Short mmCIF file of C-alpha atoms and ligand atoms in Angstrom, two decimals:
data_model
loop_
_atom_site.label_atom_id
_atom_site.label_comp_id
_atom_site.label_asym_id
_atom_site.label_seq_id
_atom_site.Cartn_x
_atom_site.Cartn_y
_atom_site.Cartn_z
CA MET A 1 111.72 140.17 130.57
CA SER A 2 110.33 137.70 133.04
CA SER A 3 112.83 136.85 135.77
CA ASN A 4 111.27 133.46 136.46
CA ASN A 5 112.89 130.15 135.70
CA ARG A 6 110.18 128.63 133.59
CA VAL A 7 111.12 127.81 130.02
CA ILE A 8 108.28 128.16 127.51
CA PHE A 9 108.30 125.41 124.86
CA PHE A 10 107.21 126.74 121.47
CA ASP A 11 106.70 123.87 119.09
CA THR A 12 107.16 124.54 115.37
CA THR A 13 106.85 120.96 114.09
CA LEU A 14 103.78 121.92 112.08
CA ARG A 15 105.28 125.11 110.63
CA ASP A 16 109.09 125.18 110.23
CA GLY A 17 109.09 121.38 110.40
CA GLU A 18 106.23 120.78 108.02
CA GLN A 19 107.59 123.20 105.42
CA SER A 20 110.79 121.17 104.96
CA PRO A 21 111.32 118.45 102.31
CA GLY A 22 109.66 115.13 103.06
CA CYS A 23 107.68 116.53 105.99
CA THR A 24 104.45 117.61 104.33
CA MET A 25 101.37 116.38 106.15
CA HIS A 26 97.72 116.18 105.15
CA HIS A 27 95.09 118.16 106.99
CA ASP A 28 93.99 115.24 109.18
CA GLU A 29 97.54 114.21 110.00
CA LYS A 30 98.32 117.78 111.03
CA LEU A 31 95.27 117.88 113.22
CA ARG A 32 96.09 114.57 114.91
CA MET A 33 99.70 115.66 115.37
CA ALA A 34 98.53 118.98 116.85
CA HIS A 35 96.56 117.11 119.53
CA THR A 36 99.61 114.97 120.28
CA ILE A 37 101.81 118.06 120.54
CA ALA A 38 99.29 119.68 122.87
CA ASP A 39 99.28 116.53 125.03
CA LEU A 40 103.08 116.74 125.18
CA GLY A 41 102.58 119.86 127.28
CA VAL A 42 104.00 122.52 124.97
CA ASP A 43 103.05 126.10 125.80
CA VAL A 44 102.81 127.46 122.26
CA LEU A 45 101.98 125.49 119.13
CA GLU A 46 102.87 127.14 115.84
CA ALA A 47 100.25 125.62 113.58
CA GLY A 48 101.36 126.93 110.19
CA PHE A 49 101.73 129.81 107.77
CA PRO A 50 98.14 130.67 106.75
CA ILE A 51 98.95 132.90 103.75
CA ALA A 52 101.08 130.13 102.19
CA SER A 53 98.10 128.13 100.86
CA HIS A 54 94.40 127.49 101.41
CA GLY A 55 95.38 124.13 102.88
CA ASP A 56 97.66 125.77 105.40
CA PHE A 57 95.00 128.30 106.33
CA ASP A 58 92.44 125.53 106.87
CA SER A 59 94.83 123.46 108.98
CA VAL A 60 95.68 126.40 111.22
CA GLN A 61 92.00 127.27 111.59
CA SER A 62 91.01 123.67 112.42
CA ILE A 63 93.77 123.45 114.98
CA ALA A 64 92.70 126.78 116.49
CA ARG A 65 89.13 125.47 116.70
CA SER A 66 89.79 122.13 118.28
CA VAL A 67 93.12 122.06 120.12
CA ARG A 68 93.00 123.26 123.70
CA GLY A 69 95.90 123.78 126.09
CA PRO A 70 98.69 125.53 124.22
CA ARG A 71 98.49 128.98 122.70
CA ILE A 72 98.01 128.60 118.94
CA ALA A 73 100.36 130.70 116.82
CA ALA A 74 100.25 131.49 113.11
CA LEU A 75 103.16 132.85 111.12
CA GLY A 76 103.12 135.72 108.66
CA ARG A 77 105.58 137.99 106.91
CA ALA A 78 105.47 141.65 107.89
CA LYS A 79 102.77 142.24 105.29
CA ARG A 80 99.16 143.25 105.69
CA GLU A 81 97.71 140.26 103.81
CA ASP A 82 99.80 137.78 105.82
CA ILE A 83 98.80 139.34 109.11
CA GLU A 84 95.13 139.41 108.19
CA ALA A 85 95.22 135.75 107.15
CA ALA A 86 97.08 134.78 110.34
CA ALA A 87 94.64 136.76 112.51
CA LYS A 88 91.64 135.12 110.85
CA ALA A 89 93.09 131.61 111.09
CA VAL A 90 93.85 131.78 114.83
CA GLU A 91 90.70 133.69 115.72
CA PRO A 92 88.81 130.60 117.03
CA ALA A 93 91.63 129.68 119.41
CA GLU A 94 91.19 129.93 123.15
CA LYS A 95 94.61 131.59 123.29
CA SER A 96 96.17 132.91 120.11
CA ARG A 97 99.38 134.50 118.85
CA ILE A 98 100.42 136.17 115.62
CA HIS A 99 104.07 135.61 114.78
CA ILE A 100 105.54 138.12 112.33
CA PHE A 101 108.97 138.03 110.77
CA LEU A 102 111.11 140.32 108.65
CA SER A 103 114.76 139.84 107.72
CA THR A 104 117.12 142.37 109.23
CA SER A 105 120.62 141.35 108.12
CA ASP A 106 122.11 143.60 105.43
CA LEU A 107 122.51 140.57 103.21
CA HIS A 108 118.81 139.69 103.36
CA LEU A 109 117.70 143.32 103.17
CA ALA A 110 119.69 143.90 99.98
CA ALA A 111 119.50 140.55 98.22
CA LYS A 112 116.08 139.30 99.23
CA LEU A 113 113.87 142.20 100.27
CA ARG A 114 115.62 145.04 98.39
CA ILE A 115 114.81 147.54 101.10
CA THR A 116 116.95 149.78 103.31
CA ARG A 117 117.38 149.48 107.06
CA GLU A 118 115.12 152.52 107.50
CA GLN A 119 112.39 150.93 105.43
CA ALA A 120 112.71 147.75 107.47
CA ILE A 121 112.28 149.71 110.70
CA ASP A 122 109.16 151.45 109.37
CA GLN A 123 107.71 148.16 108.15
CA ILE A 124 108.30 146.47 111.51
CA ALA A 125 106.68 149.35 113.42
CA GLU A 126 103.68 149.46 111.12
CA MET A 127 103.08 145.70 110.82
CA VAL A 128 103.58 144.85 114.48
CA ALA A 129 101.09 147.60 115.34
CA LEU A 130 98.66 146.23 112.76
CA ALA A 131 98.96 142.71 114.20
CA LYS A 132 98.44 144.11 117.67
CA SER A 133 95.10 145.52 116.57
CA TYR A 134 93.98 141.90 115.98
CA CYS A 135 95.69 140.03 118.80
CA ALA A 136 97.19 140.96 122.16
CA ASP A 137 99.93 138.34 121.93
CA ILE A 138 102.46 139.26 119.23
CA GLU A 139 105.79 137.62 118.51
CA PHE A 140 108.26 139.38 116.28
CA SER A 141 111.28 137.68 114.69
CA PRO A 142 114.06 139.60 112.94
CA GLU A 143 114.98 136.83 110.49
CA ASP A 144 118.74 136.18 110.23
CA ALA A 145 119.17 137.99 113.57
CA THR A 146 122.55 136.39 114.20
CA ARG A 147 124.01 137.92 111.02
CA THR A 148 122.34 141.28 111.61
CA ASP A 149 124.51 144.26 112.54
CA PRO A 150 124.41 144.10 116.37
CA ASP A 151 123.58 147.79 116.84
CA PHE A 152 120.88 147.69 114.20
CA LEU A 153 119.44 144.63 115.95
CA LEU A 154 119.08 146.68 119.15
CA LYS A 155 117.09 149.28 117.23
CA VAL A 156 114.91 146.59 115.62
CA CYS A 157 114.11 145.10 119.03
CA GLU A 158 113.29 148.48 120.51
CA VAL A 159 110.92 149.37 117.67
CA ALA A 160 109.15 145.99 117.80
CA ILE A 161 108.59 146.35 121.55
CA GLN A 162 107.28 149.90 121.16
CA ALA A 163 104.87 148.73 118.49
CA GLY A 164 103.45 146.06 120.80
CA ALA A 165 105.48 142.85 120.48
CA THR A 166 105.19 140.67 123.58
CA THR A 167 107.75 138.05 122.53
CA LEU A 168 110.99 138.83 120.72
CA ASN A 169 112.45 135.84 118.93
CA LEU A 170 116.03 136.21 117.66
CA PRO A 171 116.56 133.34 115.24
CA ASP A 172 119.81 131.80 114.16
CA THR A 173 118.14 131.32 110.79
CA VAL A 174 121.12 129.75 109.03
CA GLY A 175 122.53 127.81 111.97
CA TYR A 176 125.74 129.83 111.93
CA CYS A 177 126.25 130.87 115.55
CA LEU A 178 128.42 129.30 118.20
CA PRO A 179 126.75 128.81 121.60
CA GLU A 180 128.90 131.48 123.24
CA GLU A 181 128.05 134.03 120.53
CA TYR A 182 124.36 133.25 120.64
CA GLY A 183 124.25 133.70 124.42
CA ALA A 184 126.25 136.95 124.16
CA MET A 185 123.79 138.35 121.62
CA PHE A 186 120.91 137.85 124.06
CA ARG A 187 122.88 139.28 126.99
CA ARG A 188 123.59 142.41 124.98
CA VAL A 189 119.97 142.79 123.95
CA ARG A 190 118.85 142.34 127.57
CA GLU A 191 121.33 144.95 128.71
CA LYS A 192 120.69 147.60 126.08
CA VAL A 193 117.13 147.49 124.75
CA PRO A 194 114.65 149.72 126.58
CA GLY A 195 111.53 147.82 127.67
CA ILE A 196 113.14 144.40 127.19
CA GLU A 197 112.10 143.42 130.72
CA ASN A 198 108.46 143.52 129.56
CA VAL A 199 108.79 140.92 126.79
CA VAL A 200 109.74 137.26 126.60
CA LEU A 201 112.98 136.60 124.75
CA SER A 202 112.96 133.57 122.49
CA ALA A 203 115.54 131.38 120.74
CA HIS A 204 115.00 129.71 117.36
CA CYS A 205 117.97 127.68 116.18
CA HIS A 206 118.74 125.75 113.03
CA ASP A 207 121.06 122.80 112.96
CA ASP A 208 123.27 123.50 109.92
CA LEU A 209 126.40 123.04 112.03
CA GLY A 210 124.81 120.61 114.47
CA LEU A 211 124.59 123.30 117.15
CA ALA A 212 120.86 124.01 117.35
CA VAL A 213 120.30 122.38 120.72
CA ALA A 214 123.57 123.67 122.24
CA ASN A 215 122.67 127.16 121.07
CA SER A 216 119.19 126.88 122.56
CA ILE A 217 120.65 125.88 125.92
CA ALA A 218 123.17 128.74 125.74
CA ALA A 219 120.26 131.09 125.08
CA ILE A 220 118.37 129.82 128.12
CA GLU A 221 121.43 130.40 130.24
CA ALA A 222 121.61 133.94 128.86
CA GLY A 223 118.08 134.67 130.11
CA VAL A 224 115.91 133.48 127.25
CA ARG A 225 112.66 131.95 128.44
CA GLN A 226 111.15 130.61 125.24
CA VAL A 227 112.73 127.96 123.03
CA GLU A 228 111.41 127.16 119.58
CA CYS A 229 111.87 123.56 118.61
CA ALA A 230 110.41 120.65 116.68
CA ILE A 231 109.84 116.97 117.33
CA ASN A 232 112.66 114.87 115.85
CA GLY A 233 114.38 118.19 115.06
CA ILE A 234 112.59 118.55 111.72
CA GLY A 235 112.77 121.92 110.00
CA GLU A 236 114.36 123.79 107.12
CA ARG A 237 117.59 122.17 105.77
CA ALA A 238 119.30 120.39 108.69
CA GLY A 239 116.31 121.12 110.88
CA ASN A 240 115.38 122.98 114.05
CA ALA A 241 116.47 122.28 117.60
CA ALA A 242 114.98 118.94 118.65
CA LEU A 243 112.27 119.39 121.27
CA GLU A 244 112.99 116.03 122.91
CA GLU A 245 116.69 116.84 123.26
CA ILE A 246 116.13 120.21 124.93
CA ALA A 247 113.55 118.67 127.28
CA ALA A 248 115.87 115.77 128.13
CA ILE A 249 118.83 118.07 128.78
CA LEU A 250 116.73 120.18 131.15
CA MET A 251 115.64 117.01 132.94
CA VAL A 252 118.94 115.12 133.09
CA ARG A 253 121.11 118.17 133.90
CA LYS A 254 118.78 119.76 136.41
CA ASP A 255 121.78 119.87 138.73
CA LYS A 256 123.23 122.68 136.56
CA LEU A 257 120.18 123.97 134.71
CA HIS A 258 117.60 125.06 137.27
CA TYR A 259 114.67 125.61 134.95
CA GLU A 260 111.09 124.39 134.97
CA ASN A 261 109.00 123.39 131.99
CA SER A 262 105.77 121.53 131.34
CA ILE A 263 106.82 118.84 128.88
CA VAL A 264 105.37 115.42 129.73
CA MET A 265 108.53 113.39 129.26
CA GLU A 266 106.91 109.95 128.85
CA LYS A 267 105.05 111.21 125.79
CA LEU A 268 108.22 112.06 123.84
CA PHE A 269 108.92 108.70 122.26
CA PRO A 270 105.31 108.01 121.18
CA ALA A 271 105.06 111.54 119.71
CA SER A 272 108.25 110.99 117.74
CA GLN A 273 106.94 107.67 116.42
CA GLU A 274 103.64 109.20 115.41
CA LEU A 275 105.35 112.01 113.51
CA SER A 276 107.54 109.47 111.71
CA ARG A 277 104.41 107.69 110.48
CA TYR A 278 103.04 110.87 108.91
CA ILE A 279 106.19 112.15 107.22
CA SER A 280 108.62 110.49 104.80
CA PHE A 281 111.38 109.63 107.26
CA GLY A 282 111.86 108.61 110.85
CA ALA A 283 114.45 109.71 113.36
CA ALA A 284 117.96 108.46 112.55
CA PRO A 285 118.68 105.28 114.55
CA ASN A 286 121.45 107.05 116.45
CA LYS A 287 119.34 110.16 117.13
CA ALA A 288 119.45 111.18 120.79
CA ILE A 289 116.42 110.35 122.95
CA VAL A 290 114.10 109.00 120.23
CA GLY A 291 116.36 107.06 117.81
CA ALA A 292 115.94 103.28 117.68
CA ASN A 293 119.45 102.89 119.13
CA ALA A 294 119.17 105.64 121.74
CA PHE A 295 118.84 103.03 124.49
CA ALA A 296 120.30 100.01 122.69
CA HIS A 297 123.31 98.20 124.05
CA ALA A 298 125.10 95.83 121.70
CA SER A 299 128.56 95.26 123.11
CA GLY A 300 129.06 92.53 125.67
CA ILE A 301 130.76 94.85 128.14
CA HIS A 302 127.96 97.41 128.00
CA GLN A 303 125.28 94.75 128.17
CA HIS A 304 126.87 93.21 131.22
CA GLY A 305 127.09 96.62 132.88
CA VAL A 306 123.51 97.60 132.11
CA LEU A 307 122.15 94.29 133.30
CA ALA A 308 124.04 94.71 136.55
CA ASN A 309 122.95 98.33 136.95
CA PRO A 310 121.41 100.42 134.15
CA LEU A 311 123.16 103.56 135.47
CA THR A 312 126.47 102.18 134.18
CA TYR A 313 125.57 103.18 130.63
CA GLU A 314 122.24 104.99 130.80
CA ILE A 315 121.84 108.58 131.96
CA LEU A 316 118.07 108.45 131.70
CA THR A 317 115.77 105.48 131.73
CA PRO A 318 114.11 104.52 128.44
CA ALA A 319 110.76 104.44 130.26
CA SER A 320 111.19 108.07 131.34
CA VAL A 321 110.79 109.15 127.70
CA GLY A 322 108.14 106.55 126.93
CA TYR A 323 110.34 103.90 125.31
CA ASN A 324 109.32 100.42 126.37
CA GLY A 325 111.02 98.29 123.74
CA GLN A 326 114.00 95.99 123.80
CA HIS A 327 117.30 97.65 124.67
CA ILE A 328 119.69 94.75 124.87
CA VAL A 329 120.44 94.03 121.22
CA LEU A 330 121.88 90.60 120.63
CA GLY A 331 124.57 90.34 117.98
CA LYS A 332 128.15 89.23 117.50
CA HIS A 333 129.42 91.64 120.17
CA SER A 334 127.11 90.28 122.85
CA GLY A 335 128.34 88.23 125.75
CA ARG A 336 127.03 85.13 127.51
CA ARG A 337 125.35 87.22 130.20
CA ALA A 338 123.14 89.08 127.72
CA LEU A 339 122.13 85.86 125.99
CA GLU A 340 121.27 84.25 129.31
CA HIS A 341 119.22 87.31 130.26
CA ARG A 342 117.22 87.30 127.02
CA LEU A 343 116.60 83.58 127.27
CA GLY A 344 115.31 84.17 130.79
CA GLU A 345 112.94 86.86 129.49
CA LEU A 346 111.72 84.38 126.89
CA GLY A 347 111.00 81.87 129.64
CA HIS A 348 114.03 79.59 129.43
CA LYS A 349 116.17 79.11 132.49
CA LEU A 350 119.28 77.13 131.52
CA SER A 351 122.15 75.66 133.46
CA LYS A 352 125.68 77.01 133.05
CA GLU A 353 126.61 74.13 130.76
CA GLU A 354 123.52 74.54 128.65
CA ILE A 355 124.18 78.25 128.26
CA GLY A 356 127.71 77.38 127.14
CA VAL A 357 126.36 75.16 124.36
CA VAL A 358 123.77 77.66 123.17
CA TYR A 359 126.26 80.51 123.34
CA GLU A 360 128.63 78.70 121.01
CA ARG A 361 125.84 78.20 118.49
CA PHE A 362 124.79 81.81 118.99
CA THR A 363 128.25 83.25 118.19
CA ALA A 364 128.46 81.07 115.06
CA LEU A 365 125.09 82.40 113.94
CA ALA A 366 125.97 86.00 114.82
CA ASP A 367 129.03 85.80 112.58
CA ARG A 368 126.77 84.95 109.64
CA LYS A 369 123.69 87.04 110.43
CA LYS A 370 123.59 90.76 111.24
CA ASP A 371 120.28 90.88 113.07
CA ILE A 372 119.42 88.22 115.58
CA TYR A 373 115.76 87.98 116.48
CA ASP A 374 114.04 86.11 119.30
CA GLN A 375 112.93 83.40 116.90
CA ASP A 376 116.61 82.79 115.96
CA ILE A 377 117.48 82.32 119.61
CA LEU A 378 114.57 80.00 120.16
CA ALA A 379 115.58 78.01 117.08
CA LEU A 380 119.05 77.56 118.57
CA LEU A 381 117.42 76.03 121.63
CA LYS A 382 115.27 73.67 119.60
CA SER A 383 118.18 72.30 117.62
CA GLU A 384 119.93 71.37 120.88
CA PRO A 385 118.15 68.42 122.55
CA ALA A 386 120.10 68.79 125.79
CA VAL A 387 118.35 72.02 126.71
CA ALA A 388 114.73 72.74 127.61
O1 LIG O 1 114.54 130.40 110.87
C1 LIG O 1 113.88 131.45 110.94
O2 LIG O 1 114.42 132.56 110.95
C2 LIG O 1 112.43 131.33 110.99
C3 LIG O 1 111.66 132.56 111.32
C4 LIG O 1 110.41 132.66 110.53
C5 LIG O 1 111.41 132.61 112.79
O3 LIG O 1 111.90 130.25 110.88
ZN1 LIG O 2 113.36 128.61 111.20
#
């Protein structure tokens, strides 16, 4: 495995994200989103699952034809027809990858695939080698890796590497792992699998217990150099690790996490907004980094602090992630200072006495009305002849 400190961002917004409820996108939306994701600076863009439908095949192929910058990956099960479809779809790409997966936990082998461990090993060896005959860059994922017998997982990794895998992705498919366990799994694999130093290790985390991002960071600290993530954290069930959160953690906590990456931070918020326009839901208001409230201050004490010095309550500037909107939210918890500040921004400089009058009217209004807009504030001014 590479000993460098560069973290590869593998975006799966258009694959794991798009396959989840409410996230379906049309061909043109996918294509536009792919360009936006490329502009974000991701290293690998997983464009879809070509065998899943003709539409998916076409989207992956169009993205492979027109998006430049990231490596374009296509997903397939460890089956000949999937691999052939994936290979054909990414063929026009400047840089391509085939991503193959096969479940390896005993539960999945018995209940879902109805094959033995030995059959799984043979299938991995054969299908990774087949994919390699089409594409030099092969990622293999043992699905449900975190619930796979740890010794069997070592064998799976070894076989995939021998067959030609260049990236080994060990997904926490059901979002079950604790950060410490996830990191330990990678340390063990790094220690025990022959040839591991020649491949990139990758993390792919789901958020069923709200740990996807923490697990991804734990993986990086355990030597993983690729993280799979999605804008706004979309993905199966509770979603994938949120790209913007991982990027922000690596930026804000650079003091502890000495890793490089190529994400263009100021493009995060616009990318999140664009995705929200294409799918059926936006980021939750309290979602870290890209939620509407991520940089909003409503309480008087916080507003006073932020106006005096943003560092009092902000660990990263809104502008650093491309958010340029209002962040002092006026409401019943706001103080005089915040009202005065907003009035100043709206072009009204008032005396202390005048502010006192308007503030009284403001608090009365805020008790009746949940959201106070600029026009409400301006109306308060107009109804008071003493102030300009
Ligand atoms: O969650 C998962 O295991 C996956 C694989 C296909 C990588 O999405
Ligand atoms: Zn997944």
